[in-house]
Amino acid sequence: MKFLKVICLLLVANISFANVILPSVFSDHMVLQQNDEVKFWGWANPNEEVDISPSWTSENYKTKATNQAYWELTIKTPKFGGPYTISIKGYNEVVLKDVLIGEVWLCSGQSNMEMSASWGIDNSEEEIAKANYDNVRFFTSPKMAANSEQNNIISSWEICTSESMKYASAAAYFFAKRLQETMKDVPVGLMVSAWGGTPIEIWTPENIIKKDTALLTAANKLTPVSYGPIKPGKAFNTMINPLVGYKIAGALWYQGESNVGSDVYDKNLEALIASWRNLWGYNFPFYFVQIAPYNYGENHFGGVIIRDAQRKADNQIKNSGMVVISDVSPIDDIHPKDKKAVGFRLANLALKNHYHLIDDLVESPSVSELNFDKNKAVVSFNYAEGLYSKDKKGLFEVAGEDKLFYPATSKLKDDTIIVSSKKVNDIKYLRFAWGNNTQSNLFNKANLPASSFTTEN
């Protein structure tokens, strides 16, 4: 009987004094957003007092766990720096070491975001050898799917070394590298949640897809594959939802190849961005990569339709930016190897539009105004300084009311192009570089290519 009493007392003690538990995103080597109020959360015994003490301040932060054994609180962070320690005390104590304060970016998408140096990027051996940056840290989510929202990811923060960079997102790495060239000592944290071959629907909360008839219809047309889920919300539940609330500067997105064939991708992208921003509670910058020209097939325009949908979404979404990469992507490789150009172009958007640290021309030429005058189409562009054509290929086409397109000639004057064709007397529609594997030949002085586009829809 005495033995049983001891066992019971031990069980009660174990229940009464449950350990404070943190989600994996709070670990050694983590990066927290600078000059901000960042949320910490976790689990403990109901009503257990939780005390957090960061080493950058003498202030202690206290809260109590709810009757659901959950707690959260907000901590003020200073300007960039570190390393720091953070003590989290309940009935036990957890000490996070080597914590940096800097800039945190969420990086998501499919294989081109997931693609690491080990896959064979350009100059991979050289880039791997010099990739030792203590101020750059990775938190990479493992591939997981679930039918309901999860609250934790099994992973941890890693310091950027030649070994860790070799298997981390190359696009994200080069983004951080470019930021540091300008921001110098500011640490950069990269939270990477990417899964090759996945459609945008699995990264969007299921309820967002279900309440929109057009999005749900498109989702129901997706064909099952052997390398990943296709049902709405599956990856959001496991690879995004556990990160919601972790303070970020912004998000990077590189995806679209698995949605070739969709006619609502612009609406999908708008819905994903709006849902993520709503969950985080603020309109963080969202920069994304337009998919590259590739031969998706000769009898359709599925690939270029996605590129145009991305262009249209960028025009509609505030605080967003799109990088065009048709000039650094061979049309016979769906996984372009030049991830440095991709990362640098994304970073240049952030440095100019979010951090306001550069004032260079970092945007591709984009259509600002279009007028039809009988047998002429007059197109004006934003970001068109030094606009030029790289070769003499005629990539403009025009059509009348019948929507039968014919090759057109074009004349360039400053930031305006005049397009015409002897076969169309009354132009109603215009398109440029309209083909799945057609690379743009129109550039500005920053040598950034214009996007393909059409006025047909």
Short mmCIF file of C-alpha atoms in Angstrom, two decimals, residues 62-364:
data_model
loop_
_atom_site.label_atom_id
_atom_site.label_comp_id
_atom_site.label_asym_id
_atom_site.label_seq_id
_atom_site.Cartn_x
_atom_site.Cartn_y
_atom_site.Cartn_z
CA LYS A 62 5.09 36.99 -17.23
CA THR A 63 1.86 35.22 -18.08
CA LYS A 64 -0.12 32.16 -17.02
CA ALA A 65 -1.18 29.13 -19.00
CA THR A 66 -4.90 28.83 -19.72
CA ASN A 67 -7.09 25.92 -18.69
CA GLN A 68 -6.24 24.53 -22.16
CA ALA A 69 -2.56 24.42 -21.09
CA TYR A 70 -1.66 27.14 -23.62
CA TRP A 71 0.17 30.41 -23.04
CA GLU A 72 1.43 33.30 -25.12
CA LEU A 73 2.93 36.72 -24.57
CA THR A 74 4.56 39.52 -26.51
CA ILE A 75 8.13 40.69 -26.08
CA LYS A 76 9.78 43.87 -27.34
CA THR A 77 12.92 43.37 -29.40
CA PRO A 78 15.74 45.89 -29.86
CA LYS A 79 17.52 46.79 -33.08
CA PHE A 80 19.56 44.08 -34.76
CA GLY A 81 22.27 42.33 -32.80
CA GLY A 82 23.18 39.35 -30.66
CA PRO A 83 23.86 36.66 -29.80
CA TYR A 84 21.46 36.69 -26.87
CA THR A 85 19.94 34.13 -24.55
CA ILE A 86 16.29 33.83 -23.57
CA SER A 87 15.19 32.08 -20.38
CA ILE A 88 11.67 30.62 -20.23
CA LYS A 89 10.74 29.48 -16.73
CA GLY A 90 7.77 27.57 -15.43
CA TYR A 91 8.18 24.64 -13.11
CA ASN A 92 11.19 23.94 -15.31
CA GLU A 93 13.52 26.24 -17.24
CA VAL A 94 14.30 26.33 -20.96
CA VAL A 95 17.21 28.50 -22.10
CA LEU A 96 17.47 29.45 -25.77
CA LYS A 97 21.04 30.23 -26.78
CA ASP A 98 22.67 32.09 -29.68
CA VAL A 99 19.52 34.07 -30.47
CA LEU A 100 19.94 36.84 -33.05
CA ILE A 101 17.78 39.90 -33.67
CA GLY A 102 17.38 40.87 -37.33
CA GLU A 103 15.06 40.36 -40.30
CA VAL A 104 12.87 37.26 -40.72
CA TRP A 105 11.39 36.12 -44.04
CA LEU A 106 8.99 33.27 -44.79
CA CYS A 107 9.96 31.46 -48.01
CA SER A 108 7.45 29.09 -49.59
CA GLY A 109 6.38 27.41 -52.83
CA GLN A 110 7.26 24.31 -54.78
CA SER A 111 10.47 22.77 -56.13
CA ASN A 112 12.13 25.95 -57.39
CA MET A 113 11.92 27.40 -53.88
CA GLU A 114 12.91 24.08 -52.32
CA MET A 115 15.82 23.57 -54.76
CA SER A 116 19.16 23.54 -52.97
CA ALA A 117 22.75 23.87 -54.10
CA SER A 118 23.05 20.08 -53.88
CA TRP A 119 20.61 19.83 -56.80
CA GLY A 120 23.19 21.44 -59.06
CA ILE A 121 22.71 25.20 -59.18
CA ASP A 122 25.09 27.37 -61.21
CA ASN A 123 28.60 27.49 -59.68
CA SER A 124 27.41 25.20 -56.90
CA GLU A 125 30.82 24.11 -55.62
CA GLU A 126 32.11 27.67 -55.38
CA GLU A 127 28.93 28.95 -53.73
CA ILE A 128 28.84 26.09 -51.21
CA ALA A 129 32.48 26.61 -50.25
CA LYS A 130 31.99 30.27 -49.33
CA ALA A 131 28.57 29.93 -47.70
CA ASN A 132 29.66 30.46 -44.11
CA TYR A 133 27.52 33.26 -42.71
CA ASP A 134 26.91 33.17 -38.98
CA ASN A 135 24.34 35.97 -39.38
CA VAL A 136 22.14 33.92 -41.74
CA ARG A 137 19.96 31.20 -40.22
CA PHE A 138 17.60 28.61 -41.73
CA PHE A 139 14.45 27.05 -40.30
CA THR A 140 13.34 24.42 -42.82
CA SER A 141 10.00 22.65 -42.48
CA PRO A 142 9.90 18.93 -43.28
CA LYS A 143 7.33 17.81 -45.83
CA MET A 144 4.14 16.89 -43.97
CA ALA A 145 0.42 16.98 -44.75
CA ALA A 146 -2.68 16.78 -42.56
CA ASN A 147 -6.44 17.21 -42.75
CA SER A 148 -6.52 19.63 -39.81
CA GLU A 149 -4.41 22.56 -38.63
CA GLN A 150 -1.34 21.54 -36.65
CA ASN A 151 0.42 23.60 -33.98
CA ASN A 152 4.02 22.46 -34.28
CA ILE A 153 6.71 21.61 -36.82
CA ILE A 154 9.51 19.20 -35.99
CA SER A 155 12.57 21.19 -37.04
CA SER A 156 15.13 23.62 -35.64
CA TRP A 157 17.11 26.69 -36.61
CA GLU A 158 20.48 26.14 -38.28
CA ILE A 159 23.45 28.45 -38.79
CA CYS A 160 24.34 28.98 -42.44
CA THR A 161 27.48 26.97 -43.11
CA SER A 162 28.74 25.28 -46.24
CA GLU A 163 27.11 22.09 -45.04
CA SER A 164 23.70 23.52 -44.11
CA MET A 165 23.49 25.82 -47.15
CA LYS A 166 24.15 22.86 -49.42
CA TYR A 167 20.74 21.41 -48.52
CA ALA A 168 18.78 24.63 -47.92
CA SER A 169 16.73 26.71 -50.34
CA ALA A 170 19.18 28.30 -52.78
CA ALA A 171 16.78 31.10 -53.77
CA ALA A 172 16.25 31.98 -50.11
CA TYR A 173 19.99 31.82 -49.41
CA PHE A 174 20.86 34.24 -52.23
CA PHE A 175 18.05 36.53 -51.06
CA ALA A 176 19.69 36.71 -47.64
CA LYS A 177 23.16 37.10 -49.12
CA ARG A 178 22.04 40.10 -51.19
CA LEU A 179 20.31 41.68 -48.18
CA GLN A 180 23.50 41.40 -46.20
CA GLU A 181 25.55 43.05 -48.93
CA THR A 182 23.56 46.23 -48.28
CA MET A 183 22.39 45.78 -44.68
CA LYS A 184 25.85 44.59 -43.57
CA ASP A 185 25.62 43.22 -40.03
CA VAL A 186 21.85 42.68 -39.88
CA PRO A 187 21.07 38.98 -39.28
CA VAL A 188 18.58 37.31 -41.62
CA GLY A 189 16.32 34.43 -40.63
CA LEU A 190 14.83 32.29 -43.40
CA MET A 191 11.82 30.11 -42.58
CA VAL A 192 11.50 27.77 -45.56
CA SER A 193 8.31 25.79 -46.15
CA ALA A 194 8.43 24.37 -49.68
CA TRP A 195 7.35 21.14 -51.37
CA GLY A 196 8.20 20.24 -54.96
CA GLY A 197 5.38 19.50 -57.38
CA THR A 198 2.63 21.01 -55.26
CA PRO A 199 -0.25 23.27 -56.43
CA ILE A 200 -1.09 26.56 -54.74
CA GLU A 201 -4.30 25.10 -53.30
CA ILE A 202 -2.50 22.99 -50.69
CA TRP A 203 -0.80 26.12 -49.31
CA THR A 204 -4.10 27.97 -48.89
CA PRO A 205 -6.41 27.41 -45.90
CA GLU A 206 -9.09 24.92 -46.90
CA ASN A 207 -11.97 27.19 -45.84
CA ILE A 208 -10.72 29.92 -48.21
CA ILE A 209 -10.91 27.54 -51.18
CA LYS A 210 -14.25 26.03 -50.19
CA LYS A 211 -16.08 29.33 -49.90
CA ASP A 212 -15.10 30.44 -53.42
CA THR A 213 -16.89 28.52 -56.17
CA ALA A 214 -14.29 29.29 -58.86
CA LEU A 215 -11.37 28.27 -56.67
CA LEU A 216 -13.11 25.12 -55.49
CA THR A 217 -14.00 24.12 -59.06
CA ALA A 218 -10.35 24.52 -60.10
CA ALA A 219 -9.16 22.57 -57.04
CA ASN A 220 -11.49 19.69 -57.87
CA LYS A 221 -9.92 19.44 -61.33
CA LEU A 222 -6.43 18.75 -59.97
CA THR A 223 -5.11 15.31 -60.85
CA PRO A 224 -3.62 13.16 -58.05
CA VAL A 225 0.16 12.70 -58.22
CA SER A 226 2.59 10.38 -56.47
CA TYR A 227 4.91 13.06 -55.11
CA GLY A 228 2.63 15.23 -53.01
CA PRO A 229 -0.89 16.19 -51.93
CA ILE A 230 -3.35 18.16 -54.06
CA LYS A 231 -6.23 18.76 -51.64
CA PRO A 232 -6.74 22.32 -50.33
CA GLY A 233 -5.01 23.18 -47.07
CA LYS A 234 -2.97 19.98 -46.77
CA ALA A 235 0.45 21.69 -46.55
CA PHE A 236 -0.89 24.89 -45.03
CA ASN A 237 -2.09 22.86 -42.04
CA THR A 238 1.33 21.40 -41.31
CA MET A 239 3.96 23.70 -42.83
CA ILE A 240 2.45 27.20 -42.53
CA ASN A 241 -0.12 27.21 -39.73
CA PRO A 242 2.43 26.27 -37.02
CA LEU A 243 4.41 29.38 -37.99
CA VAL A 244 1.48 31.80 -37.90
CA GLY A 245 2.19 34.47 -35.34
CA TYR A 246 5.97 34.24 -35.59
CA LYS A 247 6.86 37.82 -36.51
CA ILE A 248 8.14 38.15 -40.07
CA ALA A 249 9.31 41.05 -42.21
CA GLY A 250 7.67 39.55 -45.27
CA ALA A 251 7.18 36.51 -47.50
CA LEU A 252 8.77 35.13 -50.66
CA TRP A 253 6.87 32.82 -53.03
CA TYR A 254 8.12 30.71 -55.96
CA GLN A 255 5.38 28.45 -57.31
CA GLY A 256 3.04 28.02 -60.27
CA GLU A 257 4.37 25.22 -62.44
CA SER A 258 1.98 22.70 -60.86
CA ASN A 259 -0.99 24.92 -61.67
CA VAL A 260 -0.36 25.07 -65.42
CA GLY A 261 -3.78 24.62 -66.97
CA SER A 262 -5.61 26.73 -64.38
CA ASP A 263 -7.56 29.76 -65.54
CA VAL A 264 -7.98 31.23 -62.04
CA TYR A 265 -4.39 31.30 -60.77
CA ASP A 266 -4.46 35.07 -60.24
CA LYS A 267 -7.46 34.63 -57.94
CA ASN A 268 -5.69 31.74 -56.19
CA LEU A 269 -2.64 33.88 -55.53
CA GLU A 270 -4.71 36.82 -54.31
CA ALA A 271 -6.61 34.49 -51.96
CA LEU A 272 -3.45 32.91 -50.56
CA ILE A 273 -1.79 36.27 -49.87
CA ALA A 274 -4.92 37.76 -48.30
CA SER A 275 -5.41 34.70 -46.06
CA TRP A 276 -1.83 34.65 -44.82
CA ARG A 277 -1.83 38.38 -44.14
CA ASN A 278 -5.12 38.05 -42.28
CA LEU A 279 -3.76 35.27 -40.09
CA TRP A 280 -0.57 37.17 -39.26
CA GLY A 281 -2.60 40.32 -38.69
CA TYR A 282 -0.70 42.74 -40.92
CA ASN A 283 -0.05 43.40 -44.62
CA PHE A 284 3.53 42.24 -44.85
CA PRO A 285 5.32 42.56 -48.22
CA PHE A 286 4.87 39.58 -50.50
CA TYR A 287 7.41 39.15 -53.31
CA PHE A 288 7.13 36.33 -55.81
CA VAL A 289 8.83 34.84 -58.85
CA GLN A 290 7.09 34.58 -62.19
CA ILE A 291 7.54 31.04 -63.48
CA ALA A 292 10.03 30.68 -66.31
CA PRO A 293 9.26 29.90 -69.96
CA TYR A 294 9.20 26.14 -70.50
CA ASN A 295 7.81 23.78 -73.10
CA TYR A 296 4.65 22.59 -71.36
CA GLY A 297 3.19 21.48 -74.69
CA GLU A 298 2.63 22.74 -78.21
CA ASN A 299 -1.15 22.69 -78.37
CA HIS A 300 -1.98 25.02 -75.49
CA PHE A 301 -0.87 28.19 -73.70
CA GLY A 302 -1.04 26.81 -70.16
CA GLY A 303 2.37 28.03 -69.05
CA VAL A 304 2.16 31.58 -70.38
CA ILE A 305 -1.38 31.88 -68.99
CA ILE A 306 0.04 31.27 -65.50
CA ARG A 307 2.75 33.89 -66.12
CA ASP A 308 0.10 36.38 -67.18
CA ALA A 309 -2.04 35.50 -64.16
CA GLN A 310 0.95 36.24 -61.92
CA ARG A 311 1.44 39.57 -63.71
CA LYS A 312 -2.22 40.46 -63.22
CA ALA A 313 -2.15 39.47 -59.55
CA ASP A 314 0.88 41.68 -58.97
CA ASN A 315 -1.03 44.60 -60.46
CA GLN A 316 -3.96 43.97 -58.12
CA ILE A 317 -2.20 43.22 -54.84
CA LYS A 318 -0.86 46.05 -52.71
CA ASN A 319 2.62 45.77 -51.23
CA SER A 320 3.60 42.98 -53.60
CA GLY A 321 6.29 42.58 -56.23
CA MET A 322 7.06 40.12 -59.02
CA VAL A 323 10.43 39.29 -60.53
CA VAL A 324 10.65 38.18 -64.16
CA ILE A 325 13.34 35.58 -64.90
CA SER A 326 12.78 34.62 -68.55
CA ASP A 327 16.31 35.81 -69.40
CA VAL A 328 18.06 33.53 -66.89
CA SER A 329 16.02 30.40 -67.53
CA PRO A 330 16.67 27.92 -70.36
CA ILE A 331 13.39 26.76 -71.90
CA ASP A 332 14.33 23.08 -71.64
CA ASP A 333 14.75 23.05 -67.85
CA ILE A 334 11.79 23.48 -65.51
CA HIS A 335 14.31 23.97 -62.69
CA PRO A 336 16.48 26.92 -63.78
CA LYS A 337 19.94 26.66 -62.22
CA ASP A 338 20.58 30.40 -61.83
CA LYS A 339 19.08 30.79 -58.38
CA LYS A 340 21.47 33.65 -57.60
CA ALA A 341 19.70 35.95 -60.07
CA VAL A 342 16.34 34.90 -58.60
CA GLY A 343 17.36 35.56 -54.99
CA PHE A 344 19.10 38.83 -55.83
CA ARG A 345 16.11 40.17 -57.78
CA LEU A 346 13.77 39.34 -54.92
CA ALA A 347 16.14 40.99 -52.46
CA ASN A 348 16.42 44.12 -54.60
CA LEU A 349 12.64 44.54 -54.42
CA ALA A 350 12.82 44.27 -50.64
CA LEU A 351 15.78 46.64 -50.36
CA LYS A 352 14.01 49.27 -52.43
CA ASN A 353 10.34 48.96 -51.51
CA HIS A 354 10.43 47.63 -47.94
CA TYR A 355 13.73 48.77 -46.47
CA HIS A 356 14.17 51.91 -48.63
CA LEU A 357 17.93 51.38 -48.73
CA ILE A 358 18.43 51.56 -52.50
CA ASP A 359 16.82 53.61 -55.23
CA ASP A 360 17.97 51.62 -58.26
CA LEU A 361 15.84 50.41 -61.14
CA VAL A 362 15.04 46.90 -59.87
CA GLU A 363 11.67 46.30 -61.53
CA SER A 364 10.97 44.81 -64.94
#
